[in-house]
Amino acid sequence: MHDLLRARLMRHIESLPEAQIYQALDYIEFLSSKYARDNLREPNVFQKFTDMLEDKMRGQGLAFGTIKGTLGVMGAAGRVVSGITEAGRTVIREVESVITPAADEPPPQLPRPLHQPDGDPRGDQATG
């Protein structure tokens, strides 16, 4: 979908009352199930849970403001979880890069000790 079409759709969606937005969503999901079986992106576990929660709240007839507030909290929680997940992936990539050096890199060398193991750190024998 190109940007102009996306913007046009969003203008129309944003101008609708909340109840009609859900009708539009239902229709889009119907069309998607009928025509876009192979192209549909599979939602992650958190998105599936949020969708199920939203459908259940709609089925119970809760006010749109309540649903919107709940989903706002769920969206914020999703962003936090996503940030934590991405941070974890970054840490894993960094650790892997340290553990498995590139094939053309020599293994890292340990630094030389600052003192002699048997005496004075300057290397001199104690005079005394």
PDB file of C-alpha atoms in Angstrom, residues 15-110:
ATOM      1  CA  SER A  15     -13.560  11.019  10.798  1.00  0.00           C
ATOM      2  CA  LEU A  16     -15.870   8.131  11.804  1.00  0.00           C
ATOM      3  CA  PRO A  17     -17.537   7.717  15.203  1.00  0.00           C
ATOM      4  CA  GLU A  18     -16.100   4.943  17.380  1.00  0.00           C
ATOM      5  CA  ALA A  19     -18.915   2.451  16.659  1.00  0.00           C
ATOM      6  CA  GLN A  20     -18.450   2.767  12.909  1.00  0.00           C
ATOM      7  CA  ILE A  21     -14.694   2.353  13.249  1.00  0.00           C
ATOM      8  CA  TYR A  22     -15.345  -1.062  14.767  1.00  0.00           C
ATOM      9  CA  GLN A  23     -17.724  -1.849  11.916  1.00  0.00           C
ATOM     10  CA  ALA A  24     -14.966  -0.904   9.477  1.00  0.00           C
ATOM     11  CA  LEU A  25     -12.530  -3.127  11.382  1.00  0.00           C
ATOM     12  CA  ASP A  26     -14.972  -6.036  11.238  1.00  0.00           C
ATOM     13  CA  TYR A  27     -15.377  -5.549   7.491  1.00  0.00           C
ATOM     14  CA  ILE A  28     -11.611  -5.331   6.933  1.00  0.00           C
ATOM     15  CA  GLU A  29     -11.114  -8.537   8.924  1.00  0.00           C
ATOM     16  CA  PHE A  30     -13.849 -10.206   6.830  1.00  0.00           C
ATOM     17  CA  LEU A  31     -12.184  -9.121   3.580  1.00  0.00           C
ATOM     18  CA  SER A  32      -8.801 -10.215   4.888  1.00  0.00           C
ATOM     19  CA  SER A  33     -10.084 -13.673   5.783  1.00  0.00           C
ATOM     20  CA  LYS A  34     -11.693 -14.001   2.364  1.00  0.00           C
ATOM     21  CA  TYR A  35      -8.963 -12.627   0.076  1.00  0.00           C
ATOM     22  CA  ALA A  36      -5.651 -12.104   1.852  1.00  0.00           C
ATOM     23  CA  ARG A  37      -5.033 -15.498   3.417  1.00  0.00           C
ATOM     24  CA  ASP A  38      -1.424 -15.747   2.258  1.00  0.00           C
ATOM     25  CA  ASN A  39      -0.449 -12.098   2.759  1.00  0.00           C
ATOM     26  CA  LEU A  40      -1.724 -11.652   6.309  1.00  0.00           C
ATOM     27  CA  ARG A  41       1.014 -10.940   8.837  1.00  0.00           C
ATOM     28  CA  GLU A  42       0.654 -13.145  11.880  1.00  0.00           C
ATOM     29  CA  PRO A  43       0.324 -11.077  15.079  1.00  0.00           C
ATOM     30  CA  ASN A  44       2.671 -11.794  17.959  1.00  0.00           C
ATOM     31  CA  VAL A  45       1.405 -13.305  21.208  1.00  0.00           C
ATOM     32  CA  PHE A  46       0.885  -9.915  22.844  1.00  0.00           C
ATOM     33  CA  GLN A  47      -1.118  -8.609  19.865  1.00  0.00           C
ATOM     34  CA  LYS A  48      -3.263 -11.754  19.850  1.00  0.00           C
ATOM     35  CA  PHE A  49      -4.013 -11.268  23.546  1.00  0.00           C
ATOM     36  CA  THR A  50      -4.875  -7.596  23.012  1.00  0.00           C
ATOM     37  CA  ASP A  51      -7.148  -8.422  20.069  1.00  0.00           C
ATOM     38  CA  MET A  52      -8.902 -11.121  22.092  1.00  0.00           C
ATOM     39  CA  LEU A  53      -9.351  -8.733  25.038  1.00  0.00           C
ATOM     40  CA  GLU A  54     -10.766  -6.027  22.775  1.00  0.00           C
ATOM     41  CA  ASP A  55     -13.203  -8.455  21.136  1.00  0.00           C
ATOM     42  CA  LYS A  56     -14.339  -9.719  24.528  1.00  0.00           C
ATOM     43  CA  MET A  57     -14.880  -6.172  25.822  1.00  0.00           C
ATOM     44  CA  ARG A  58     -16.857  -5.301  22.686  1.00  0.00           C
ATOM     45  CA  GLY A  59     -18.918  -8.471  23.097  1.00  0.00           C
ATOM     46  CA  GLN A  60     -19.787  -7.495  26.664  1.00  0.00           C
ATOM     47  CA  GLY A  61     -21.024  -4.111  25.478  1.00  0.00           C
ATOM     48  CA  LEU A  62     -18.532  -1.989  27.402  1.00  0.00           C
ATOM     49  CA  ALA A  63     -18.375   1.710  26.589  1.00  0.00           C
ATOM     50  CA  PHE A  64     -15.981   2.723  23.833  1.00  0.00           C
ATOM     51  CA  GLY A  65     -14.145   5.025  26.237  1.00  0.00           C
ATOM     52  CA  THR A  66     -13.442   2.080  28.541  1.00  0.00           C
ATOM     53  CA  ILE A  67     -12.196  -0.039  25.653  1.00  0.00           C
ATOM     54  CA  LYS A  68     -10.053   2.802  24.354  1.00  0.00           C
ATOM     55  CA  GLY A  69      -8.506   3.424  27.778  1.00  0.00           C
ATOM     56  CA  THR A  70      -7.790  -0.262  28.325  1.00  0.00           C
ATOM     57  CA  LEU A  71      -6.227  -0.629  24.900  1.00  0.00           C
ATOM     58  CA  GLY A  72      -4.148   2.496  25.499  1.00  0.00           C
ATOM     59  CA  VAL A  73      -2.694   0.841  28.600  1.00  0.00           C
ATOM     60  CA  MET A  74      -2.168  -2.403  26.682  1.00  0.00           C
ATOM     61  CA  GLY A  75      -0.419  -0.470  23.891  1.00  0.00           C
ATOM     62  CA  ALA A  76       1.927   1.171  26.389  1.00  0.00           C
ATOM     63  CA  ALA A  77       2.647  -2.221  27.957  1.00  0.00           C
ATOM     64  CA  GLY A  78       3.310  -3.642  24.493  1.00  0.00           C
ATOM     65  CA  ARG A  79       5.827  -0.908  23.750  1.00  0.00           C
ATOM     66  CA  VAL A  80       7.599  -1.577  27.062  1.00  0.00           C
ATOM     67  CA  VAL A  81       7.740  -5.321  26.360  1.00  0.00           C
ATOM     68  CA  SER A  82       8.969  -4.636  22.832  1.00  0.00           C
ATOM     69  CA  GLY A  83      11.692  -2.323  24.165  1.00  0.00           C
ATOM     70  CA  ILE A  84      12.809  -4.892  26.703  1.00  0.00           C
ATOM     71  CA  THR A  85      12.838  -7.599  24.042  1.00  0.00           C
ATOM     72  CA  GLU A  86      14.926  -5.478  21.692  1.00  0.00           C
ATOM     73  CA  ALA A  87      17.344  -4.591  24.511  1.00  0.00           C
ATOM     74  CA  GLY A  88      17.715  -8.296  25.277  1.00  0.00           C
ATOM     75  CA  ARG A  89      18.430  -9.065  21.630  1.00  0.00           C
ATOM     76  CA  THR A  90      21.064  -6.324  21.554  1.00  0.00           C
ATOM     77  CA  VAL A  91      22.765  -7.747  24.651  1.00  0.00           C
ATOM     78  CA  ILE A  92      22.745 -11.234  23.132  1.00  0.00           C
ATOM     79  CA  ARG A  93      24.266  -9.936  19.876  1.00  0.00           C
ATOM     80  CA  GLU A  94      27.000  -8.111  21.828  1.00  0.00           C
ATOM     81  CA  VAL A  95      27.800 -11.171  23.932  1.00  0.00           C
ATOM     82  CA  GLU A  96      27.895 -13.372  20.825  1.00  0.00           C
ATOM     83  CA  SER A  97      30.276 -10.971  19.109  1.00  0.00           C
ATOM     84  CA  VAL A  98      32.641 -11.182  22.086  1.00  0.00           C
ATOM     85  CA  ILE A  99      32.363 -14.951  22.486  1.00  0.00           C
ATOM     86  CA  THR A 100      32.706 -15.838  18.808  1.00  0.00           C
ATOM     87  CA  PRO A 101      35.364 -13.614  17.218  1.00  0.00           C
ATOM     88  CA  ALA A 102      35.506 -13.308  13.436  1.00  0.00           C
ATOM     89  CA  ALA A 103      37.497 -15.986  11.604  1.00  0.00           C
ATOM     90  CA  ASP A 104      40.253 -13.565  10.532  1.00  0.00           C
ATOM     91  CA  GLU A 105      40.738 -12.049  14.005  1.00  0.00           C
ATOM     92  CA  PRO A 106      43.377 -13.514  16.316  1.00  0.00           C
ATOM     93  CA  PRO A 107      42.164 -14.411  19.810  1.00  0.00           C
ATOM     94  CA  PRO A 108      42.547 -11.595  22.339  1.00  0.00           C
ATOM     95  CA  GLN A 109      45.776 -11.553  24.362  1.00  0.00           C
ATOM     96  CA  LEU A 110      45.790 -11.180  28.115  1.00  0.00           C
TER      97      LEU A 110
END
